[in-house]
Amino acid sequence: MDAAALPSASHLEREFGLFNPEGSGCCPTVDATGAVTCTCSGCERWSKYVAGTLGERWPTYKQYEVLTTEYVAQLARYLRSRRSEIIGDDVVGEPLRSLRVLELGAGDGRLTRHLREELDGHSVEVYATDDHSLGLARGSAHGVVAADALDAIALAGGAARSPVDGSSDLPAACDVALVCWQPIGVDWTAAVRASASFREYLLIGEADDGICGHRRLTWGLEDDDDDAGDSEDDGNGEGAGRARAMPSYMTDGWTRVDVTDELGGRQICRTDERWLSGRRSRSISFRRGAACVESSGVF
């Protein structure tokens, strides 16, 4: 296998026995903390693959979202369709302008690089930024602009001034923010929503109570959301239970759309387990409402 080339989802599923609990041969155990693990040879091999330690003929970098040919192709197709919906065409069917996409926390820029290859000639421009704090970036090999996510949002969201180094490599106004595996406990989405130019942000990775982003600020979940009684009637028929707060993205006028199936429904990530049939990574779009677009005055 060429470690530099994207694998197909089908190949990875066969090679590592993914999403086939009956045939995996796994024997998962539960420890005292409730954590479920499996130490069989197949699971150990999969863990080494996503950690980048399986061997020279395999990728030698950590993988959070395991990029596949199918997913990148579907994501590129999705961005082309969003260009048509967000930007539109002129009277002869030509794009009014390119859709500008900003990837935040891009690591070494592999996702942006593969998207650029798929989108060449389709009026979609993709830019990558990363602050290098996690040691995932590999210099500027894939054109990654060294920038803190919030600084990049300020610049590419239309702010007049920004401390971003190499800011000339970023456009002054982007339309879509792309975030693949936002760090746990961190939220960049509020800044995206507050920036005038952004019309959408797409979050790739575990959603809601997973390990991507901030439970409340990103996903609108409260710490006690698992307690169904908090927002229900108190038992006296008076409806006195505490009302659940509306997610901040909704109060800001944005809508949430799960586009996982639209993008093929075959995402693979580092937290997928061979002994589970379900997939843990999803693709969730958040879109600015029509009223917000009109009031922002942004084209």
C-alpha positions as a Python dict, from the first residue, in 0.01 Angstrom:
ca = {
    (1, 'M'): (0, 0, 0),
    (2, 'D'): (128, 349, -94),
    (3, 'A'): (135, 536, 236),
    (4, 'A'): (101, 871, 54),
    (5, 'A'): (-213, 774, -138),
    (6, 'L'): (-561, 781, 6),
    (7, 'P'): (-706, 435, 74),
    (8, 'S'): (-1059, 337, -11),
    (9, 'A'): (-1307, 279, 270),
    (10, 'S'): (-1371, -71, 138),
    (11, 'H'): (-1002, -158, 154),
    (12, 'L'): (-966, -38, 513),
    (13, 'E'): (-1279, -219, 625),
    (14, 'R'): (-1149, -546, 479),
    (15, 'E'): (-788, -496, 586),
    (16, 'F'): (-869, -422, 950),
    (17, 'G'): (-1201, -603, 990),
    (18, 'L'): (-1392, -286, 1073),
    (19, 'F'): (-1765, -271, 1150),
    (20, 'N'): (-1800, -649, 1155),
    (21, 'P'): (-1836, -748, 1521),
    (22, 'E'): (-1946, -1104, 1443),
    (23, 'G'): (-1635, -1176, 1242),
    (24, 'S'): (-1383, -961, 1428),
    (25, 'G'): (-1271, -1223, 1680),
    (26, 'C'): (-1263, -951, 1946),
    (27, 'C'): (-1307, -1017, 2318),
    (28, 'P'): (-1373, -671, 2468),
    (29, 'T'): (-1351, -633, 2844),
    (30, 'V'): (-1482, -371, 3086),
    (31, 'D'): (-1247, -230, 3350),
    (32, 'A'): (-1333, -83, 3690),
    (33, 'T'): (-1398, 262, 3540),
    (34, 'G'): (-1643, 125, 3286),
    (35, 'A'): (-1406, 164, 2991),
    (36, 'V'): (-1443, -105, 2724),
    (37, 'T'): (-1128, -222, 2548),
    (38, 'C'): (-998, -510, 2343),
    (39, 'T'): (-635, -615, 2324),
    (40, 'C'): (-663, -877, 2051),
    (41, 'S'): (-407, -869, 1770),
    (42, 'G'): (-658, -719, 1527),
    (43, 'C'): (-744, -429, 1754),
    (44, 'E'): (-378, -371, 1834),
    (45, 'R'): (-301, -356, 1463),
    (46, 'W'): (-582, -104, 1403),
    (47, 'S'): (-458, 111, 1693),
    (48, 'K'): (-110, 116, 1544),
    (49, 'Y'): (-250, 214, 1205),
    (50, 'V'): (-427, 527, 1332),
    (51, 'A'): (-128, 609, 1555),
    (52, 'G'): (106, 596, 1255),
    (53, 'T'): (323, 319, 1400),
    (54, 'L'): (219, 16, 1194),
    (55, 'G'): (519, 23, 962),
    (56, 'E'): (686, 196, 670),
    (57, 'R'): (434, 86, 409),
    (58, 'W'): (158, 245, 615),
    (59, 'P'): (97, 611, 708),
    (60, 'T'): (349, 735, 965),
    (61, 'Y'): (135, 1018, 1105),
    (62, 'K'): (-149, 1023, 1357),
    (63, 'Q'): (-494, 1003, 1205),
    (64, 'Y'): (-810, 1132, 1369),
    (65, 'E'): (-1039, 1132, 1068),
    (66, 'V'): (-910, 856, 840),
    (67, 'L'): (-937, 1017, 498),
    (68, 'T'): (-1054, 789, 218),
    (69, 'T'): (-1096, 837, -155),
    (70, 'E'): (-1473, 807, -118),
    (71, 'Y'): (-1507, 1063, 158),
    (72, 'V'): (-1285, 1326, -4),
    (73, 'A'): (-1470, 1285, -335),
    (74, 'Q'): (-1808, 1318, -164),
    (75, 'L'): (-1692, 1619, 39),
    (76, 'A'): (-1565, 1789, -278),
    (77, 'R'): (-1898, 1718, -448),
    (78, 'Y'): (-2080, 1865, -148),
    (79, 'L'): (-1872, 2185, -159),
    (80, 'R'): (-1944, 2221, -530),
    (81, 'S'): (-2316, 2200, -460),
    (82, 'R'): (-2285, 2452, -177),
    (83, 'R'): (-2101, 2690, -410),
    (84, 'S'): (-2401, 2685, -638),
    (85, 'E'): (-2641, 2743, -347),
    (86, 'I'): (-2439, 3007, -161),
    (87, 'I'): (-2276, 3200, -448),
    (88, 'G'): (-2497, 3122, -746),
    (89, 'D'): (-2439, 3156, -1120),
    (90, 'D'): (-2483, 3433, -1374),
    (91, 'V'): (-2738, 3435, -1657),
    (92, 'V'): (-2525, 3203, -1872),
    (93, 'G'): (-2463, 2955, -1592),
    (94, 'E'): (-2111, 3066, -1499),
    (95, 'P'): (-2016, 3101, -1130),
    (96, 'L'): (-2048, 3455, -1000),
    (97, 'R'): (-1728, 3390, -804),
    (98, 'S'): (-1549, 3108, -629),
    (99, 'L'): (-1666, 2966, -297),
    (100, 'R'): (-1395, 3032, -37),
    (101, 'V'): (-1345, 2760, 225),
    (102, 'L'): (-1124, 2801, 534),
    (103, 'E'): (-1001, 2488, 712),
    (104, 'L'): (-922, 2550, 1079),
    (105, 'G'): (-684, 2329, 1277),
    (106, 'A'): (-570, 2169, 952),
    (107, 'G'): (-263, 1993, 1092),
    (108, 'D'): (-30, 1926, 801),
    (109, 'G'): (-299, 2020, 549),
    (110, 'R'): (-366, 1678, 399),
    (111, 'L'): (-742, 1727, 380),
    (112, 'T'): (-706, 2065, 210),
    (113, 'R'): (-448, 1926, -34),
    (114, 'H'): (-672, 1638, -141),
    (115, 'L'): (-975, 1866, -167),
    (116, 'R'): (-782, 2106, -389),
    (117, 'E'): (-699, 1820, -622),
    (118, 'E'): (-1064, 1715, -640),
    (119, 'L'): (-1192, 2071, -677),
    (120, 'D'): (-947, 2196, -940),
    (121, 'G'): (-1144, 2390, -1200),
    (122, 'H'): (-1470, 2389, -1000),
    (123, 'S'): (-1464, 2744, -858),
    (124, 'V'): (-1401, 2637, -499),
    (125, 'E'): (-1090, 2766, -320),
    (126, 'V'): (-971, 2591, -2),
    (127, 'Y'): (-729, 2747, 247),
    (128, 'A'): (-565, 2571, 543),
    (129, 'T'): (-457, 2715, 879),
    (130, 'D'): (-305, 2561, 1192),
    (131, 'D'): (-121, 2705, 1492),
    (132, 'H'): (119, 2405, 1513),
    (133, 'S'): (46, 2368, 1886),
    (134, 'L'): (-28, 1994, 1863),
    (135, 'G'): (276, 1914, 1653),
    (136, 'L'): (63, 1780, 1368),
    (137, 'A'): (170, 2031, 1102),
    (138, 'R'): (467, 1955, 881),
    (139, 'G'): (589, 2303, 795),
    (140, 'S'): (433, 2445, 481),
    (141, 'A'): (444, 2124, 276),
    (142, 'H'): (74, 2148, 195),
    (143, 'G'): (38, 2526, 208),
    (144, 'V'): (-75, 2557, 570),
    (145, 'V'): (-80, 2916, 697),
    (146, 'A'): (56, 2937, 1053),
    (147, 'A'): (-237, 3091, 1239),
    (148, 'D'): (-436, 3053, 1556),
    (149, 'A'): (-790, 2952, 1464),
    (150, 'L'): (-954, 3260, 1617),
    (151, 'D'): (-709, 3494, 1445),
    (152, 'A'): (-770, 3320, 1113),
    (153, 'I'): (-1147, 3350, 1160),
    (154, 'A'): (-1110, 3722, 1236),
    (155, 'L'): (-914, 3779, 917),
    (156, 'A'): (-1105, 3549, 683),
    (157, 'G'): (-1435, 3657, 835),
    (158, 'G'): (-1388, 4013, 721),
    (159, 'A'): (-1208, 4179, 1014),
    (160, 'A'): (-1008, 4485, 914),
    (161, 'R'): (-698, 4384, 1108),
    (162, 'S'): (-555, 4052, 1220),
    (163, 'P'): (-226, 3939, 1380),
    (164, 'V'): (-200, 3640, 1143),
    (165, 'D'): (148, 3592, 999),
    (166, 'G'): (142, 3542, 625),
    (167, 'S'): (-208, 3686, 612),
    (168, 'S'): (-166, 3766, 244),
    (169, 'D'): (-213, 3392, 185),
    (170, 'L'): (-569, 3410, 318),
    (171, 'P'): (-863, 3586, 153),
    (172, 'A'): (-1030, 3875, 332),
    (173, 'A'): (-1369, 3702, 337),
    (174, 'C'): (-1445, 3329, 344),
    (175, 'D'): (-1785, 3165, 302),
    (176, 'V'): (-1746, 2825, 469),
    (177, 'A'): (-1538, 2713, 767),
    (178, 'L'): (-1425, 2351, 769),
    (179, 'V'): (-1321, 2192, 1099),
    (180, 'C'): (-1201, 1832, 1112),
    (181, 'W'): (-1178, 1702, 1471),
    (182, 'Q'): (-1200, 2025, 1666),
    (183, 'P'): (-1000, 1972, 1988),
    (184, 'I'): (-1201, 1847, 2286),
    (185, 'G'): (-1326, 2124, 2514),
    (186, 'V'): (-1247, 2391, 2254),
    (187, 'D'): (-1501, 2593, 2057),
    (188, 'W'): (-1428, 2795, 1743),
    (189, 'T'): (-1785, 2799, 1617),
    (190, 'A'): (-1906, 3103, 1812),
    (191, 'A'): (-1634, 3311, 1644),
    (192, 'V'): (-1738, 3178, 1302),
    (193, 'R'): (-2101, 3270, 1364),
    (194, 'A'): (-1998, 3619, 1479),
    (195, 'S'): (-1800, 3683, 1160),
    (196, 'A'): (-2000, 3857, 891),
    (197, 'S'): (-1882, 3667, 585),
    (198, 'F'): (-1930, 3304, 692),
    (199, 'R'): (-2249, 3138, 569),
    (200, 'E'): (-2175, 2785, 691),
    (201, 'Y'): (-1941, 2578, 902),
    (202, 'L'): (-1895, 2204, 864),
    (203, 'L'): (-1780, 1997, 1162),
    (204, 'I'): (-1621, 1659, 1090),
    (205, 'G'): (-1563, 1414, 1375),
    (206, 'E'): (-1751, 1293, 1680),
    (207, 'A'): (-2065, 1496, 1744),
    (208, 'D'): (-2263, 1602, 2051),
    (209, 'D'): (-2134, 1405, 2351),
    (210, 'G'): (-1824, 1282, 2167),
    (211, 'I'): (-1469, 1409, 2200),
    (212, 'C'): (-1477, 1696, 1949),
    (213, 'G'): (-1546, 2055, 2044),
    (214, 'H'): (-1720, 2189, 2352),
    (215, 'R'): (-2029, 2009, 2476),
    (216, 'R'): (-2228, 2327, 2544),
    (217, 'L'): (-2070, 2596, 2325),
    (218, 'T'): (-2034, 2381, 2013),
    (219, 'W'): (-2323, 2137, 2042),
    (220, 'G'): (-2568, 2311, 2274),
    (221, 'L'): (-2574, 2031, 2532),
    (222, 'E'): (-2593, 2093, 2904),
    (223, 'D'): (-2405, 1883, 3159),
    (224, 'D'): (-2731, 1733, 3281),
    (225, 'D'): (-2886, 1662, 2940),
    (226, 'D'): (-2878, 1290, 3020),
    (227, 'D'): (-3122, 1356, 3306),
    (228, 'A'): (-3455, 1354, 3125),
    (229, 'G'): (-3634, 1504, 3424),
    (230, 'D'): (-3462, 1840, 3404),
    (231, 'S'): (-3679, 1970, 3121),
    (232, 'E'): (-3992, 1768, 3196),
    (233, 'D'): (-4293, 1820, 3416),
    (234, 'D'): (-4209, 1799, 3787),
    (235, 'G'): (-4470, 1530, 3850),
    (236, 'N'): (-4734, 1768, 3986),
    (237, 'G'): (-4876, 1845, 3645),
    (238, 'E'): (-4760, 2205, 3662),
    (239, 'G'): (-4473, 2183, 3414),
    (240, 'A'): (-4242, 2334, 3674),
    (241, 'G'): (-3930, 2152, 3560),
    (242, 'R'): (-3638, 2373, 3458),
    (243, 'A'): (-3655, 2459, 3087),
    (244, 'R'): (-3359, 2359, 2877),
    (245, 'A'): (-3172, 2652, 2725),
    (246, 'M'): (-3178, 2688, 2349),
    (247, 'P'): (-2840, 2607, 2187),
    (248, 'S'): (-2637, 2918, 2112),
    (249, 'Y'): (-2619, 2837, 1741),
    (250, 'M'): (-3000, 2850, 1731),
    (251, 'T'): (-3022, 3179, 1920),
    (252, 'D'): (-2767, 3315, 1672),
    (253, 'G'): (-3002, 3220, 1388),
    (254, 'W'): (-2818, 2916, 1251),
    (255, 'T'): (-2961, 2576, 1163),
    (256, 'R'): (-2802, 2234, 1203),
    (257, 'V'): (-2805, 1980, 920),
    (258, 'D'): (-2656, 1630, 949),
    (259, 'V'): (-2497, 1564, 607),
    (260, 'T'): (-2322, 1239, 703),
    (261, 'D'): (-2533, 1026, 471),
    (262, 'E'): (-2513, 1286, 193),
    (263, 'L'): (-2135, 1245, 213),
    (264, 'G'): (-2158, 868, 175),
    (265, 'G'): (-2214, 754, 533),
    (266, 'R'): (-1885, 561, 542),
    (267, 'Q'): (-1659, 780, 753),
    (268, 'I'): (-1379, 608, 944),
    (269, 'C'): (-1198, 753, 1245),
    (270, 'R'): (-945, 663, 1514),
    (271, 'T'): (-1212, 593, 1779),
    (272, 'D'): (-1396, 335, 1569),
    (273, 'E'): (-1374, -10, 1727),
    (274, 'R'): (-1358, -341, 1540),
    (275, 'W'): (-1608, -493, 1781),
    (276, 'L'): (-1873, -227, 1708),
    (277, 'S'): (-2086, -202, 1396),
    (278, 'G'): (-2153, 170, 1433),
    (279, 'R'): (-1935, 454, 1308),
    (280, 'R'): (-1841, 735, 1543),
    (281, 'S'): (-1745, 1016, 1306),
    (282, 'R'): (-2009, 1234, 1142),
    (283, 'S'): (-2033, 1543, 922),
    (284, 'I'): (-2256, 1817, 1064),
    (285, 'S'): (-2332, 2140, 878),
    (286, 'F'): (-2442, 2459, 1049),
    (287, 'R'): (-2592, 2723, 819),
    (288, 'R'): (-2670, 3088, 868),
    (289, 'G'): (-3043, 3160, 846),
    (290, 'A'): (-3188, 3370, 566),
    (291, 'A'): (-3273, 3653, 804),
    (292, 'C'): (-2913, 3662, 928),
    (293, 'V'): (-2781, 3675, 572),
    (294, 'E'): (-3005, 3969, 485),
    (295, 'S'): (-2911, 4166, 797),
    (296, 'S'): (-2537, 4103, 755),
    (297, 'G'): (-2526, 4258, 410),
    (298, 'V'): (-2265, 4000, 304),
    (299, 'F'): (-2275, 3861, -48),
}
